[in-house]
Amino acid sequence: MAYTTIDNPELYFQTKLYTGTGNDNLSVTLDGSENMQPDWVWLKDRGESSAHEVFDSVRGVTKTIQTNQTNAEATQADTLKSFDSDGFTLGDNGDINYSGSNTYVAWNWKAGGSASNNTDGTTTVSLSVNLTAGFSIGTYTGTSAAATIGHGLGAVPHWIMIKNRSSGSRKWAIWHNDLSGTNKYLAIDRNDAELTDTATWNNTSHTSSVFASAGSGEVNQGSENFVFYAFKPIKGYSKFGSYTGNGNDNGSYIHLGFKPAWIMYKKSSGAENWFLHDNKRQGFNPDNELLFADLTNAEGTVNRIDLLSNGFKARTSDGGINASGATYIYMAFAESPFVNSNGVPNNAR
């Protein structure tokens, strides 16, 4: 029986905690047992109100977008300056490298390194893809017409995040396989329930080679530039699903098939924030060190969740994670598979 295709998830995802110095060329080295050069880096100041800064190797260094707002892409020479063989190097920008005792979290994913052109769809995409990890990063130019866009995953994506890089007035557009229809999407920069717009996905199902888009400004405005992050599930490493809350402090259990290293979840049936947990900022259960992808807030400390050897469990009836009868979507990545390819189980926290 195949339990996982990835025995060491640290080759493809790692969380790193670091302290700012305020100095230029701060080298941040990842802590994993093996080196990993990231292609997608998401940074947040834990102790102060600040933006979530997102960088990737396809758009290139110093180019940042922010999950908590609609701002267009900005080029800032003092931000992320290089993707290194086992981490990254930062400039002295105060949001990601302030001097003193400011602590930060960096979430790091491995795609496929240098991008190449993908012409599977009607739109040419500059694409970096990692089939083993089920992750691709792509950039393209919009057409304001129905289009198909190659994602390179070889399977239907379960999660797609798209940002208009050119416009400061366009929401993020999030596709999740458990939304209620092909005309539905979520916006990570706001707390809305799932939104309805046939001009986003063209009310068309995505395929194993392309995702569909119409002419909305969020995904395909003419002559404007876009970036997407697309994922397919990998057994023992990643999962993108949904669950129903039970409104009880002994909350819903969500089976993943692995010990999670990182989880983001959102109530899709109503208005709630996007919550972020990882295995480093708390380190023990109940996991209460949470951040909000749609807010600049500093880290909160409210007991909400247990990270388990094979999934996670809500530990509160709070509406952000476990309201009775509410629907929640999530994306999760592994610290270790529940059982590795040799049949050896992992340990709980």
mmCIF file of C-alpha atoms in Angstrom:
data_model
loop_
_atom_site.group_PDB
_atom_site.id
_atom_site.type_symbol
_atom_site.label_atom_id
_atom_site.label_comp_id
_atom_site.label_asym_id
_atom_site.label_seq_id
_atom_site.Cartn_x
_atom_site.Cartn_y
_atom_site.Cartn_z
ATOM 1 C CA MET A 1 0.000 0.000 0.000
ATOM 2 C CA ALA A 2 1.353 3.439 -0.961
ATOM 3 C CA TYR A 3 1.155 5.792 2.007
ATOM 4 C CA THR A 4 3.006 8.752 0.491
ATOM 5 C CA THR A 5 5.149 9.782 -2.447
ATOM 6 C CA ILE A 6 7.131 12.261 -0.315
ATOM 7 C CA ASP A 7 8.918 10.962 2.775
ATOM 8 C CA ASN A 8 10.601 14.297 3.567
ATOM 9 C CA PRO A 9 8.238 17.254 3.038
ATOM 10 C CA GLU A 10 11.052 19.647 4.013
ATOM 11 C CA LEU A 11 12.336 19.281 0.457
ATOM 12 C CA TYR A 12 9.276 21.183 -0.750
ATOM 13 C CA PHE A 13 7.920 23.245 2.156
ATOM 14 C CA GLN A 14 9.469 24.778 5.268
ATOM 15 C CA THR A 15 8.537 27.367 7.872
ATOM 16 C CA LYS A 16 11.347 29.578 9.139
ATOM 17 C CA LEU A 17 11.328 31.955 12.132
ATOM 18 C CA TYR A 18 13.913 34.735 12.149
ATOM 19 C CA THR A 19 14.721 37.988 13.947
ATOM 20 C CA GLY A 20 15.256 41.235 12.072
ATOM 21 C CA THR A 21 18.560 43.069 12.231
ATOM 22 C CA GLY A 22 17.869 46.164 10.149
ATOM 23 C CA ASN A 23 21.019 45.381 8.182
ATOM 24 C CA ASP A 24 21.180 45.062 4.417
ATOM 25 C CA ASN A 25 21.849 41.588 2.973
ATOM 26 C CA LEU A 26 20.441 39.601 5.890
ATOM 27 C CA SER A 27 20.906 35.927 4.976
ATOM 28 C CA VAL A 28 18.075 33.717 6.256
ATOM 29 C CA THR A 29 18.883 29.994 6.239
ATOM 30 C CA LEU A 30 16.150 27.377 6.464
ATOM 31 C CA ASP A 31 16.241 24.841 9.299
ATOM 32 C CA GLY A 32 15.346 21.640 7.457
ATOM 33 C CA SER A 33 17.417 18.485 7.369
ATOM 34 C CA GLU A 34 18.107 19.039 3.661
ATOM 35 C CA ASN A 35 18.683 22.192 1.632
ATOM 36 C CA MET A 36 15.727 23.750 -0.191
ATOM 37 C CA GLN A 37 15.882 26.733 -2.518
ATOM 38 C CA PRO A 38 12.417 28.310 -2.306
ATOM 39 C CA ASP A 39 10.479 29.666 -5.280
ATOM 40 C CA TRP A 40 7.613 31.151 -3.247
ATOM 41 C CA VAL A 41 8.332 33.068 -0.029
ATOM 42 C CA TRP A 42 5.584 34.575 2.158
ATOM 43 C CA LEU A 43 6.794 36.844 5.016
ATOM 44 C CA LYS A 44 4.991 38.365 8.018
ATOM 45 C CA ASP A 45 6.062 40.372 11.072
ATOM 46 C CA ARG A 46 4.697 38.443 14.062
ATOM 47 C CA GLY A 47 4.772 41.161 16.698
ATOM 48 C CA GLU A 48 3.491 44.243 14.894
ATOM 49 C CA SER A 49 0.808 45.285 12.439
ATOM 50 C CA SER A 50 2.314 44.946 8.972
ATOM 51 C CA ALA A 51 1.508 43.639 5.513
ATOM 52 C CA HIS A 52 1.988 40.053 4.352
ATOM 53 C CA GLU A 53 4.766 40.277 1.744
ATOM 54 C CA VAL A 54 4.773 37.632 -1.014
ATOM 55 C CA PHE A 55 7.659 36.973 -3.417
ATOM 56 C CA ASP A 56 8.288 34.351 -6.092
ATOM 57 C CA SER A 57 11.063 33.385 -8.475
ATOM 58 C CA VAL A 58 8.947 33.773 -11.631
ATOM 59 C CA ARG A 59 8.176 37.461 -11.062
ATOM 60 C CA GLY A 60 11.701 37.910 -9.741
ATOM 61 C CA VAL A 61 13.395 39.326 -6.658
ATOM 62 C CA THR A 62 12.345 42.638 -5.071
ATOM 63 C CA LYS A 63 8.816 42.308 -6.533
ATOM 64 C CA THR A 64 6.201 42.027 -3.805
ATOM 65 C CA ILE A 65 2.449 41.590 -3.579
ATOM 66 C CA GLN A 66 0.416 41.467 -0.379
ATOM 67 C CA THR A 67 -2.300 38.997 0.570
ATOM 68 C CA ASN A 68 -4.080 41.433 2.868
ATOM 69 C CA GLN A 69 -4.848 44.081 0.247
ATOM 70 C CA THR A 70 -5.508 44.719 -3.440
ATOM 71 C CA ASN A 71 -2.341 46.722 -4.112
ATOM 72 C CA ALA A 72 -0.605 46.234 -7.430
ATOM 73 C CA GLU A 73 2.832 44.636 -7.468
ATOM 74 C CA ALA A 74 5.566 46.892 -6.116
ATOM 75 C CA THR A 75 9.282 46.762 -6.868
ATOM 76 C CA GLN A 76 11.335 47.542 -3.762
ATOM 77 C CA ALA A 77 15.085 47.046 -3.871
ATOM 78 C CA ASP A 78 15.319 46.716 -0.077
ATOM 79 C CA THR A 79 13.029 43.661 0.210
ATOM 80 C CA LEU A 80 13.813 40.077 -0.852
ATOM 81 C CA LYS A 81 17.053 40.284 -2.832
ATOM 82 C CA SER A 82 17.790 36.656 -3.724
ATOM 83 C CA PHE A 83 16.459 33.111 -3.529
ATOM 84 C CA ASP A 84 19.373 31.125 -2.118
ATOM 85 C CA SER A 85 20.339 27.446 -2.112
ATOM 86 C CA ASP A 86 18.862 27.012 1.374
ATOM 87 C CA GLY A 87 16.890 30.166 2.103
ATOM 88 C CA PHE A 88 16.858 33.778 0.934
ATOM 89 C CA THR A 89 18.543 37.165 1.439
ATOM 90 C CA LEU A 90 16.744 40.306 2.568
ATOM 91 C CA GLY A 91 17.392 44.020 2.314
ATOM 92 C CA ASP A 92 16.769 46.402 5.192
ATOM 93 C CA ASN A 93 13.063 47.023 4.550
ATOM 94 C CA GLY A 94 11.363 47.599 7.909
ATOM 95 C CA ASP A 95 8.341 45.390 7.191
ATOM 96 C CA ILE A 96 10.495 42.273 6.838
ATOM 97 C CA ASN A 97 13.806 43.125 8.538
ATOM 98 C CA TYR A 98 13.414 45.752 11.252
ATOM 99 C CA SER A 99 16.239 46.120 13.748
ATOM 100 C CA GLY A 100 15.766 45.108 17.362
ATOM 101 C CA SER A 101 13.630 42.301 18.675
ATOM 102 C CA ASN A 102 11.109 42.038 15.830
ATOM 103 C CA THR A 103 10.464 38.407 14.983
ATOM 104 C CA TYR A 104 9.169 37.206 11.643
ATOM 105 C CA VAL A 105 7.782 34.084 10.045
ATOM 106 C CA ALA A 106 8.675 32.962 6.522
ATOM 107 C CA TRP A 107 6.679 30.251 4.730
ATOM 108 C CA ASN A 108 8.644 28.745 1.855
ATOM 109 C CA TRP A 109 7.575 26.494 -1.027
ATOM 110 C CA LYS A 110 9.628 24.851 -3.771
ATOM 111 C CA ALA A 111 8.296 25.014 -7.337
ATOM 112 C CA GLY A 112 10.418 24.190 -10.385
ATOM 113 C CA GLY A 113 13.056 26.901 -10.385
ATOM 114 C CA SER A 114 13.536 28.809 -13.641
ATOM 115 C CA ALA A 115 10.360 29.372 -15.637
ATOM 116 C CA SER A 116 9.669 28.350 -19.220
ATOM 117 C CA ASN A 117 6.819 29.058 -21.630
ATOM 118 C CA ASN A 118 3.669 26.936 -21.396
ATOM 119 C CA THR A 119 1.265 27.042 -24.357
ATOM 120 C CA ASP A 120 -1.275 24.426 -23.262
ATOM 121 C CA GLY A 121 -4.013 27.078 -23.202
ATOM 122 C CA THR A 122 -4.965 30.041 -25.338
ATOM 123 C CA THR A 123 -2.659 32.258 -23.268
ATOM 124 C CA THR A 124 1.121 31.859 -23.095
ATOM 125 C CA VAL A 125 2.283 31.395 -19.504
ATOM 126 C CA SER A 126 5.750 31.790 -17.994
ATOM 127 C CA LEU A 127 5.627 28.736 -15.740
ATOM 128 C CA SER A 128 7.664 27.101 -12.987
ATOM 129 C CA VAL A 129 6.222 23.716 -12.001
ATOM 130 C CA ASN A 130 7.121 20.940 -9.571
ATOM 131 C CA LEU A 131 5.096 17.829 -10.371
ATOM 132 C CA THR A 132 6.407 15.926 -7.356
ATOM 133 C CA ALA A 133 5.124 18.592 -4.960
ATOM 134 C CA GLY A 134 2.034 19.421 -7.048
ATOM 135 C CA PHE A 135 2.793 23.152 -7.237
ATOM 136 C CA SER A 136 3.190 25.665 -10.044
ATOM 137 C CA ILE A 137 3.772 29.412 -10.327
ATOM 138 C CA GLY A 138 2.800 31.212 -13.517
ATOM 139 C CA THR A 139 2.603 34.713 -14.960
ATOM 140 C CA TYR A 140 0.593 35.830 -17.967
ATOM 141 C CA THR A 141 -0.950 38.856 -19.663
ATOM 142 C CA GLY A 142 -4.728 39.287 -19.724
ATOM 143 C CA THR A 143 -6.951 39.508 -22.798
ATOM 144 C CA SER A 144 -10.385 40.566 -21.399
ATOM 145 C CA ALA A 145 -11.904 37.568 -23.190
ATOM 146 C CA ALA A 146 -12.621 33.955 -22.350
ATOM 147 C CA ALA A 147 -9.292 32.144 -22.129
ATOM 148 C CA THR A 148 -7.615 28.976 -20.932
ATOM 149 C CA ILE A 149 -4.362 29.178 -18.991
ATOM 150 C CA GLY A 150 -1.875 26.325 -18.640
ATOM 151 C CA HIS A 151 -0.967 25.336 -15.091
ATOM 152 C CA GLY A 152 1.352 22.401 -15.848
ATOM 153 C CA LEU A 153 0.199 20.153 -12.986
ATOM 154 C CA GLY A 154 -1.019 17.194 -15.035
ATOM 155 C CA ALA A 155 -4.142 16.978 -12.853
ATOM 156 C CA VAL A 156 -7.071 19.256 -12.077
ATOM 157 C CA PRO A 157 -5.934 21.888 -9.545
ATOM 158 C CA HIS A 158 -7.630 21.851 -6.158
ATOM 159 C CA TRP A 159 -6.468 25.367 -5.266
ATOM 160 C CA ILE A 160 -5.579 28.394 -7.426
ATOM 161 C CA MET A 161 -4.604 31.870 -6.193
ATOM 162 C CA ILE A 162 -4.491 34.690 -8.766
ATOM 163 C CA LYS A 163 -3.483 38.338 -8.357
ATOM 164 C CA ASN A 164 -3.702 41.163 -10.862
ATOM 165 C CA ARG A 165 -0.191 42.613 -10.638
ATOM 166 C CA SER A 166 -0.985 45.791 -12.612
ATOM 167 C CA SER A 167 -4.069 47.127 -10.848
ATOM 168 C CA GLY A 168 -4.395 48.290 -7.259
ATOM 169 C CA SER A 169 -8.185 47.913 -7.252
ATOM 170 C CA ARG A 170 -8.535 44.200 -8.046
ATOM 171 C CA LYS A 171 -9.210 41.519 -5.436
ATOM 172 C CA TRP A 172 -7.274 38.300 -5.222
ATOM 173 C CA ALA A 173 -9.245 35.449 -6.804
ATOM 174 C CA ILE A 174 -9.124 32.051 -5.074
ATOM 175 C CA TRP A 175 -10.424 28.843 -6.623
ATOM 176 C CA HIS A 176 -10.990 25.844 -4.363
ATOM 177 C CA ASN A 177 -12.324 22.481 -5.508
ATOM 178 C CA ASP A 178 -14.904 22.428 -2.706
ATOM 179 C CA LEU A 179 -16.580 25.734 -3.489
ATOM 180 C CA SER A 180 -20.237 25.318 -4.423
ATOM 181 C CA GLY A 181 -19.951 25.948 -8.167
ATOM 182 C CA THR A 182 -17.757 26.843 -11.148
ATOM 183 C CA ASN A 183 -18.927 30.469 -10.871
ATOM 184 C CA LYS A 184 -17.707 30.814 -7.276
ATOM 185 C CA TYR A 185 -14.507 32.264 -5.857
ATOM 186 C CA LEU A 186 -13.030 33.656 -2.651
ATOM 187 C CA ALA A 187 -10.825 36.694 -2.094
ATOM 188 C CA ILE A 188 -7.926 36.257 0.333
ATOM 189 C CA ASP A 189 -7.681 40.007 0.918
ATOM 190 C CA ARG A 190 -11.141 40.130 2.538
ATOM 191 C CA ASN A 191 -13.375 38.071 4.809
ATOM 192 C CA ASP A 192 -16.354 37.622 2.451
ATOM 193 C CA ALA A 193 -18.196 34.349 2.035
ATOM 194 C CA GLU A 194 -17.749 32.732 -1.376
ATOM 195 C CA LEU A 195 -18.505 35.203 -4.161
ATOM 196 C CA THR A 196 -20.440 34.611 -7.398
ATOM 197 C CA ASP A 197 -19.173 35.872 -10.753
ATOM 198 C CA THR A 198 -19.424 34.067 -14.089
ATOM 199 C CA ALA A 199 -16.788 36.477 -15.445
ATOM 200 C CA THR A 200 -14.112 34.928 -13.219
ATOM 201 C CA TRP A 201 -13.865 31.241 -14.173
ATOM 202 C CA ASN A 202 -16.225 31.577 -17.166
ATOM 203 C CA ASN A 203 -18.564 29.156 -15.321
ATOM 204 C CA THR A 204 -16.369 26.391 -16.772
ATOM 205 C CA SER A 205 -14.598 23.484 -15.087
ATOM 206 C CA HIS A 206 -10.823 23.459 -14.961
ATOM 207 C CA THR A 207 -8.924 20.542 -16.528
ATOM 208 C CA SER A 208 -5.706 18.617 -15.966
ATOM 209 C CA SER A 209 -3.823 21.030 -18.237
ATOM 210 C CA VAL A 210 -5.579 24.423 -18.026
ATOM 211 C CA PHE A 211 -7.812 26.534 -15.854
ATOM 212 C CA ALA A 212 -10.606 28.581 -17.383
ATOM 213 C CA SER A 213 -10.989 32.329 -17.074
ATOM 214 C CA ALA A 214 -13.339 34.945 -18.462
ATOM 215 C CA GLY A 215 -12.702 38.663 -18.726
ATOM 216 C CA SER A 216 -12.891 39.864 -15.130
ATOM 217 C CA GLY A 217 -10.296 42.290 -13.867
ATOM 218 C CA GLU A 218 -9.333 39.830 -11.132
ATOM 219 C CA VAL A 219 -8.127 37.120 -13.524
ATOM 220 C CA ASN A 220 -7.910 38.354 -17.132
ATOM 221 C CA GLN A 221 -8.125 42.128 -17.679
ATOM 222 C CA GLY A 222 -6.759 43.044 -21.114
ATOM 223 C CA SER A 223 -3.074 44.028 -21.277
ATOM 224 C CA GLU A 224 -2.653 43.701 -17.500
ATOM 225 C CA ASN A 225 -0.212 41.299 -15.821
ATOM 226 C CA PHE A 226 -1.164 38.423 -13.517
ATOM 227 C CA VAL A 227 0.483 35.834 -11.289
ATOM 228 C CA PHE A 228 -1.018 32.551 -10.109
ATOM 229 C CA TYR A 229 -0.109 29.839 -7.617
ATOM 230 C CA ALA A 230 -1.742 26.476 -8.405
ATOM 231 C CA PHE A 231 -1.796 23.251 -6.391
ATOM 232 C CA LYS A 232 -2.868 19.649 -6.764
ATOM 233 C CA PRO A 233 -3.030 17.310 -3.743
ATOM 234 C CA ILE A 234 -0.121 14.948 -3.095
ATOM 235 C CA LYS A 235 -0.834 12.004 -0.800
ATOM 236 C CA GLY A 236 1.040 12.345 2.480
ATOM 237 C CA TYR A 237 2.194 15.895 1.667
ATOM 238 C CA SER A 238 -0.691 18.252 0.798
ATOM 239 C CA LYS A 239 -4.459 18.370 0.938
ATOM 240 C CA PHE A 240 -7.134 20.893 -0.082
ATOM 241 C CA GLY A 241 -10.552 20.121 1.321
ATOM 242 C CA SER A 242 -13.549 21.253 3.328
ATOM 243 C CA TYR A 243 -15.346 20.341 6.531
ATOM 244 C CA THR A 244 -18.503 21.199 8.457
ATOM 245 C CA GLY A 245 -18.301 22.781 11.898
ATOM 246 C CA ASN A 246 -20.069 21.199 14.893
ATOM 247 C CA GLY A 247 -20.254 24.256 17.185
ATOM 248 C CA ASN A 248 -18.598 22.340 20.027
ATOM 249 C CA ASP A 249 -15.373 22.963 21.950
ATOM 250 C CA ASN A 250 -14.614 19.297 21.243
ATOM 251 C CA GLY A 251 -14.565 20.326 17.620
ATOM 252 C CA SER A 252 -14.521 18.775 14.210
ATOM 253 C CA TYR A 253 -11.593 16.501 13.331
ATOM 254 C CA ILE A 254 -10.189 16.879 9.808
ATOM 255 C CA HIS A 255 -8.211 13.922 8.470
ATOM 256 C CA LEU A 256 -5.224 14.826 6.309
ATOM 257 C CA GLY A 257 -3.132 11.661 6.219
ATOM 258 C CA PHE A 258 -0.118 13.581 7.554
ATOM 259 C CA LYS A 259 1.112 15.658 10.488
ATOM 260 C CA PRO A 260 0.540 19.240 9.328
ATOM 261 C CA ALA A 261 3.304 21.814 9.146
ATOM 262 C CA TRP A 262 1.046 24.595 7.840
ATOM 263 C CA ILE A 263 -2.706 25.138 7.592
ATOM 264 C CA MET A 264 -4.821 27.975 6.227
ATOM 265 C CA TYR A 265 -8.607 27.806 6.591
ATOM 266 C CA LYS A 266 -11.589 30.040 5.882
ATOM 267 C CA LYS A 267 -15.314 29.870 6.469
ATOM 268 C CA SER A 268 -16.712 29.755 2.927
ATOM 269 C CA SER A 269 -20.401 29.795 3.876
ATOM 270 C CA GLY A 270 -20.153 33.128 5.690
ATOM 271 C CA ALA A 271 -17.957 36.106 6.507
ATOM 272 C CA GLU A 272 -14.839 35.217 8.529
ATOM 273 C CA ASN A 273 -11.115 35.880 8.357
ATOM 274 C CA TRP A 274 -8.451 33.655 6.785
ATOM 275 C CA PHE A 275 -6.567 31.917 9.623
ATOM 276 C CA LEU A 276 -2.970 30.692 9.438
ATOM 277 C CA HIS A 277 -1.200 28.169 11.707
ATOM 278 C CA ASP A 278 2.166 26.426 11.456
ATOM 279 C CA ASN A 279 4.195 23.928 13.460
ATOM 280 C CA LYS A 280 6.968 26.338 14.458
ATOM 281 C CA ARG A 281 5.363 29.397 16.069
ATOM 282 C CA GLN A 282 3.719 27.468 18.891
ATOM 283 C CA GLY A 283 5.275 24.015 18.804
ATOM 284 C CA PHE A 284 2.729 22.323 21.059
ATOM 285 C CA ASN A 285 -1.048 21.883 21.392
ATOM 286 C CA PRO A 286 -3.426 23.565 21.573
ATOM 287 C CA ASP A 287 -1.917 25.674 18.798
ATOM 288 C CA ASN A 288 -2.802 29.282 19.561
ATOM 289 C CA GLU A 289 -0.280 31.391 17.651
ATOM 290 C CA LEU A 290 -2.387 32.485 14.700
ATOM 291 C CA LEU A 291 -2.104 35.041 11.936
ATOM 292 C CA PHE A 292 -4.681 36.332 9.483
ATOM 293 C CA ALA A 293 -3.920 36.300 5.751
ATOM 294 C CA ASP A 294 -6.443 39.082 5.124
ATOM 295 C CA LEU A 295 -5.311 41.379 7.957
ATOM 296 C CA THR A 296 -2.143 43.203 8.984
ATOM 297 C CA ASN A 297 -2.704 42.222 12.645
ATOM 298 C CA ALA A 298 0.140 41.025 14.816
ATOM 299 C CA GLU A 299 0.077 37.403 15.922
ATOM 300 C CA GLY A 300 -2.849 36.422 18.140
ATOM 301 C CA THR A 301 -2.802 33.956 21.025
ATOM 302 C CA VAL A 302 -6.156 32.186 21.298
ATOM 303 C CA ASN A 303 -6.402 28.406 21.730
ATOM 304 C CA ARG A 304 -8.123 27.187 18.580
ATOM 305 C CA ILE A 305 -6.660 24.012 17.121
ATOM 306 C CA ASP A 306 -4.667 20.832 17.722
ATOM 307 C CA LEU A 307 -2.126 19.747 15.109
ATOM 308 C CA LEU A 308 -2.189 15.942 15.161
ATOM 309 C CA SER A 309 -0.201 13.078 13.679
ATOM 310 C CA ASN A 310 -2.731 12.608 10.871
ATOM 311 C CA GLY A 311 -4.754 15.843 10.714
ATOM 312 C CA PHE A 312 -6.070 18.676 12.848
ATOM 313 C CA LYS A 313 -8.913 19.265 15.264
ATOM 314 C CA ALA A 314 -10.837 22.392 16.250
ATOM 315 C CA ARG A 315 -10.715 23.143 19.984
ATOM 316 C CA THR A 316 -13.308 25.921 20.107
ATOM 317 C CA SER A 317 -16.796 26.712 18.851
ATOM 318 C CA ASP A 318 -15.569 30.056 17.501
ATOM 319 C CA GLY A 319 -17.160 30.944 14.168
ATOM 320 C CA GLY A 320 -13.809 31.352 12.478
ATOM 321 C CA ILE A 321 -13.129 27.610 12.683
ATOM 322 C CA ASN A 322 -16.103 25.629 13.988
ATOM 323 C CA ALA A 323 -19.573 27.229 13.863
ATOM 324 C CA SER A 324 -22.343 24.646 13.866
ATOM 325 C CA GLY A 325 -23.324 23.711 10.312
ATOM 326 C CA ALA A 326 -20.909 26.162 8.684
ATOM 327 C CA THR A 327 -18.666 25.122 5.790
ATOM 328 C CA TYR A 328 -14.908 25.731 5.877
ATOM 329 C CA ILE A 329 -12.265 25.254 3.196
ATOM 330 C CA TYR A 330 -8.589 24.636 3.941
ATOM 331 C CA MET A 331 -5.178 24.049 2.422
ATOM 332 C CA ALA A 332 -2.552 22.101 4.373
ATOM 333 C CA PHE A 333 1.050 20.939 3.949
ATOM 334 C CA ALA A 334 2.884 18.218 5.842
ATOM 335 C CA GLU A 335 5.592 18.133 8.444
ATOM 336 C CA SER A 336 5.686 14.363 7.910
ATOM 337 C CA PRO A 337 3.391 11.731 6.379
ATOM 338 C CA PHE A 338 1.310 9.737 8.857
ATOM 339 C CA VAL A 339 3.073 6.623 7.531
ATOM 340 C CA ASN A 340 6.154 6.884 5.316
ATOM 341 C CA SER A 341 6.892 4.788 2.229
ATOM 342 C CA ASN A 342 8.586 2.164 4.405
ATOM 343 C CA GLY A 343 5.468 1.751 6.549
ATOM 344 C CA VAL A 344 6.895 3.654 9.557
ATOM 345 C CA PRO A 345 4.346 5.918 11.332
ATOM 346 C CA ASN A 346 5.225 9.397 12.577
ATOM 347 C CA ASN A 347 4.864 10.678 16.127
ATOM 348 C CA ALA A 348 2.227 12.994 17.500
ATOM 349 C CA ARG A 349 3.195 16.286 19.119
#
